[in-house]
Tab-separated table of C-alpha atoms in Angstrom:
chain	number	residue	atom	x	y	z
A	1	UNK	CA	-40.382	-27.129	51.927
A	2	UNK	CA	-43.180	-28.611	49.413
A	3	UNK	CA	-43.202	-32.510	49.282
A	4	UNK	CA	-43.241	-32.925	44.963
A	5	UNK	CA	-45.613	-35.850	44.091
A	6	UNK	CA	-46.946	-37.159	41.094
A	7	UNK	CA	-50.065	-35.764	39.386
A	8	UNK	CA	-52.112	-35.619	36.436
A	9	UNK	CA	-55.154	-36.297	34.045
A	10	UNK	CA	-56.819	-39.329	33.819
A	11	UNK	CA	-57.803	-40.926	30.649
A	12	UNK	CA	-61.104	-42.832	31.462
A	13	UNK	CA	-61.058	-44.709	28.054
A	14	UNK	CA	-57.833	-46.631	28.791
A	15	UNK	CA	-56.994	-45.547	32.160
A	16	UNK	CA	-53.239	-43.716	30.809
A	17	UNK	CA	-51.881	-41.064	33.406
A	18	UNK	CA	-50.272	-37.835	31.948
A	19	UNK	CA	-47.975	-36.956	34.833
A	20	UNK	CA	-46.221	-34.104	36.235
A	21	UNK	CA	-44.201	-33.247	39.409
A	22	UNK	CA	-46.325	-30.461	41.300
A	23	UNK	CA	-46.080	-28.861	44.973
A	24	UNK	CA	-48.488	-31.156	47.235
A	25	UNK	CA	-50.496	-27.751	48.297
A	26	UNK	CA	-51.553	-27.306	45.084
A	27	UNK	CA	-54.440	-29.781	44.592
A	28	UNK	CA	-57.665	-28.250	42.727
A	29	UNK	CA	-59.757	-30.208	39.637
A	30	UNK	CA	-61.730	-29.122	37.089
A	31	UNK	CA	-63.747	-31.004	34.686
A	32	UNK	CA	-63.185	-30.039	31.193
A	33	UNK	CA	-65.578	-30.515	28.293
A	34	UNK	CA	-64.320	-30.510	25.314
A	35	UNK	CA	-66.286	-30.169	22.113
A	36	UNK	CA	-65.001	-30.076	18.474
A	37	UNK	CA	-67.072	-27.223	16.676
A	38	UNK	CA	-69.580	-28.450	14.084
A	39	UNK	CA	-69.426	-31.726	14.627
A	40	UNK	CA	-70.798	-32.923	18.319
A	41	UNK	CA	-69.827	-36.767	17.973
A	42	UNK	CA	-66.659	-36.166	18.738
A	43	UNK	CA	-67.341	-34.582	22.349
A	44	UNK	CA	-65.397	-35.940	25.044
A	45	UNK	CA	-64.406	-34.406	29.023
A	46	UNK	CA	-61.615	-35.523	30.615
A	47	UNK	CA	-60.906	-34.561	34.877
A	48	UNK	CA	-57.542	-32.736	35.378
A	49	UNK	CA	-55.572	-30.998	37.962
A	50	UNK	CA	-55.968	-26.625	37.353
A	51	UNK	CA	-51.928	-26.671	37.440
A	52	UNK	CA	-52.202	-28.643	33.936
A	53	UNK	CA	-50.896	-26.360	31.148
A	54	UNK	CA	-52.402	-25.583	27.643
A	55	UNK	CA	-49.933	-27.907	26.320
A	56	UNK	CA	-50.907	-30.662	27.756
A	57	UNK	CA	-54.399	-30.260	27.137
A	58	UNK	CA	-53.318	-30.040	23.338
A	59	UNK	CA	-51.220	-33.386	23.544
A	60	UNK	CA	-54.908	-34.988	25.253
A	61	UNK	CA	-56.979	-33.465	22.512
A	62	UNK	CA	-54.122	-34.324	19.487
A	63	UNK	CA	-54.173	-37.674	21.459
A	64	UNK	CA	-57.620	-38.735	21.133
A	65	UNK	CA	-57.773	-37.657	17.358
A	66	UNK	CA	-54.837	-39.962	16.899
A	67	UNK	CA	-51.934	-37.983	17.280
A	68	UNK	CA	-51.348	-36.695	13.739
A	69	UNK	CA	-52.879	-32.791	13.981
A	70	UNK	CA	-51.496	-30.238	11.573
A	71	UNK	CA	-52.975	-27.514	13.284
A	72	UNK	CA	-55.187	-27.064	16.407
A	73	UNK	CA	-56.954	-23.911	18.053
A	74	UNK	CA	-58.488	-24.513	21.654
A	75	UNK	CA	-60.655	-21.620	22.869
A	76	UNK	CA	-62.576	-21.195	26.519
A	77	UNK	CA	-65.763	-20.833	26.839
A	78	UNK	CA	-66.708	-20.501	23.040
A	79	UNK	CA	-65.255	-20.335	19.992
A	80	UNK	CA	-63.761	-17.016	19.507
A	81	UNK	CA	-60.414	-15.553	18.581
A	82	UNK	CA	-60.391	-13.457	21.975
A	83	UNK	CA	-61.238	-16.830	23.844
A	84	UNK	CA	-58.413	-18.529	22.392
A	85	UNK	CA	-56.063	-20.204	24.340
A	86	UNK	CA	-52.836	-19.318	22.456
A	87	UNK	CA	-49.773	-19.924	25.290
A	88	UNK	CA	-48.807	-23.601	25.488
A	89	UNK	CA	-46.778	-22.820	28.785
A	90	UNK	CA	-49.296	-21.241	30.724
A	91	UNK	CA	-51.368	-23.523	33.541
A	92	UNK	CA	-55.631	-23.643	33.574
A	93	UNK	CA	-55.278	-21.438	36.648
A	94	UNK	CA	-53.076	-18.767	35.069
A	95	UNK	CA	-56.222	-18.807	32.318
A	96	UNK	CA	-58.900	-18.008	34.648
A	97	UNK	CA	-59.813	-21.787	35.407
A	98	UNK	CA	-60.705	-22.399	39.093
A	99	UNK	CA	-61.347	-25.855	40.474
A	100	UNK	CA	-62.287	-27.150	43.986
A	101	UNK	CA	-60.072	-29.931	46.049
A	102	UNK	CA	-62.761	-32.853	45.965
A	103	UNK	CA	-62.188	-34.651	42.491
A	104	UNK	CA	-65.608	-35.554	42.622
A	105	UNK	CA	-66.827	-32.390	42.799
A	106	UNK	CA	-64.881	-30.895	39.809
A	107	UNK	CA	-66.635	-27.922	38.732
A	108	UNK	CA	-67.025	-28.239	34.569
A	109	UNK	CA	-65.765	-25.826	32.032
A	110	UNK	CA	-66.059	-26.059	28.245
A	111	UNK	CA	-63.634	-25.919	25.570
A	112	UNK	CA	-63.799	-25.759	22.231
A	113	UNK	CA	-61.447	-26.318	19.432
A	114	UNK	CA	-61.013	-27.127	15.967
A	115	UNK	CA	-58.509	-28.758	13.987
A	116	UNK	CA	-56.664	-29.728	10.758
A	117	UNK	CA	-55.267	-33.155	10.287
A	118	UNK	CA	-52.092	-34.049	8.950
A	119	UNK	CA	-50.785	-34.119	5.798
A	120	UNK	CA	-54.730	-32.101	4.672
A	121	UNK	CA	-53.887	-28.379	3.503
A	122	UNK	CA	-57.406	-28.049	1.430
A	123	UNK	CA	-60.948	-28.675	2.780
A	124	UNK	CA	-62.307	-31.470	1.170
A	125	UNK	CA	-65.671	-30.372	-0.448
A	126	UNK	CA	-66.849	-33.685	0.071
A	127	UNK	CA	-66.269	-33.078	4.307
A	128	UNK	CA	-67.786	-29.779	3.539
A	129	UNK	CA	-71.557	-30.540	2.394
């Protein structure tokens, strides 16, 4: 029988723990950068476990935009509509991510997404110069 424990990503900006009950066996990292096409300010990489889903990598993203995301497409590797990372429910493993066991020796994959805030149906030409 698998012992469940407590397990997550770590937020290094405030230290905040996204947790998740997963079989102790099952205990690979990855390092994931993420970077917001066009505009590489807003480039961040957070450490997670491989059994993370989509989801969750969408609440960390939404999270550190503050929270209020109308849409938001997250693609591997580049952005492209084939790379796109459309299924909320399915892990990093299940989508080809593979990790090693040492935290500090997370192997680093890229992501990149784009997004639409809140309550902003139009692009502002402004934004757009």
């Amino acid at each position: 029988m698998h012992e469940k424990r407590k397990v997550g990503y770590e937020d290094p900006s405030n230290g905040a723990v996204e947790e998740s009950a997963v079989s102790s066996d099952e205990g690979e990292w990855i390092q994931l950068d993420m970077k917001l096409i066009d505009w590489g300010y807003m480039d961040f990489s957070r450490t997670v476990r491989v059994d993370t889903t989509i989801h969750t990598i969408k609440e960390v993203i939404k999270t550190f935009h503050g929270g209020r995301l109308a849409s938001l497409t997250v693609c591997k590797d580049s952005y492209q509509e084939t790379n796109e990372l459309r299924f909320d429910k399915l892990t990093l493993k299940e989508c080809g991510f593979n990790g090693t066991p040492n935290k500090s020796e997370a192997p680093v994959s890229t992501l990149h997404y784009d997004f639409t805030p809140d309550g902003c149906t139009d692009p502002d030409p402004i934004l757009m110069c």
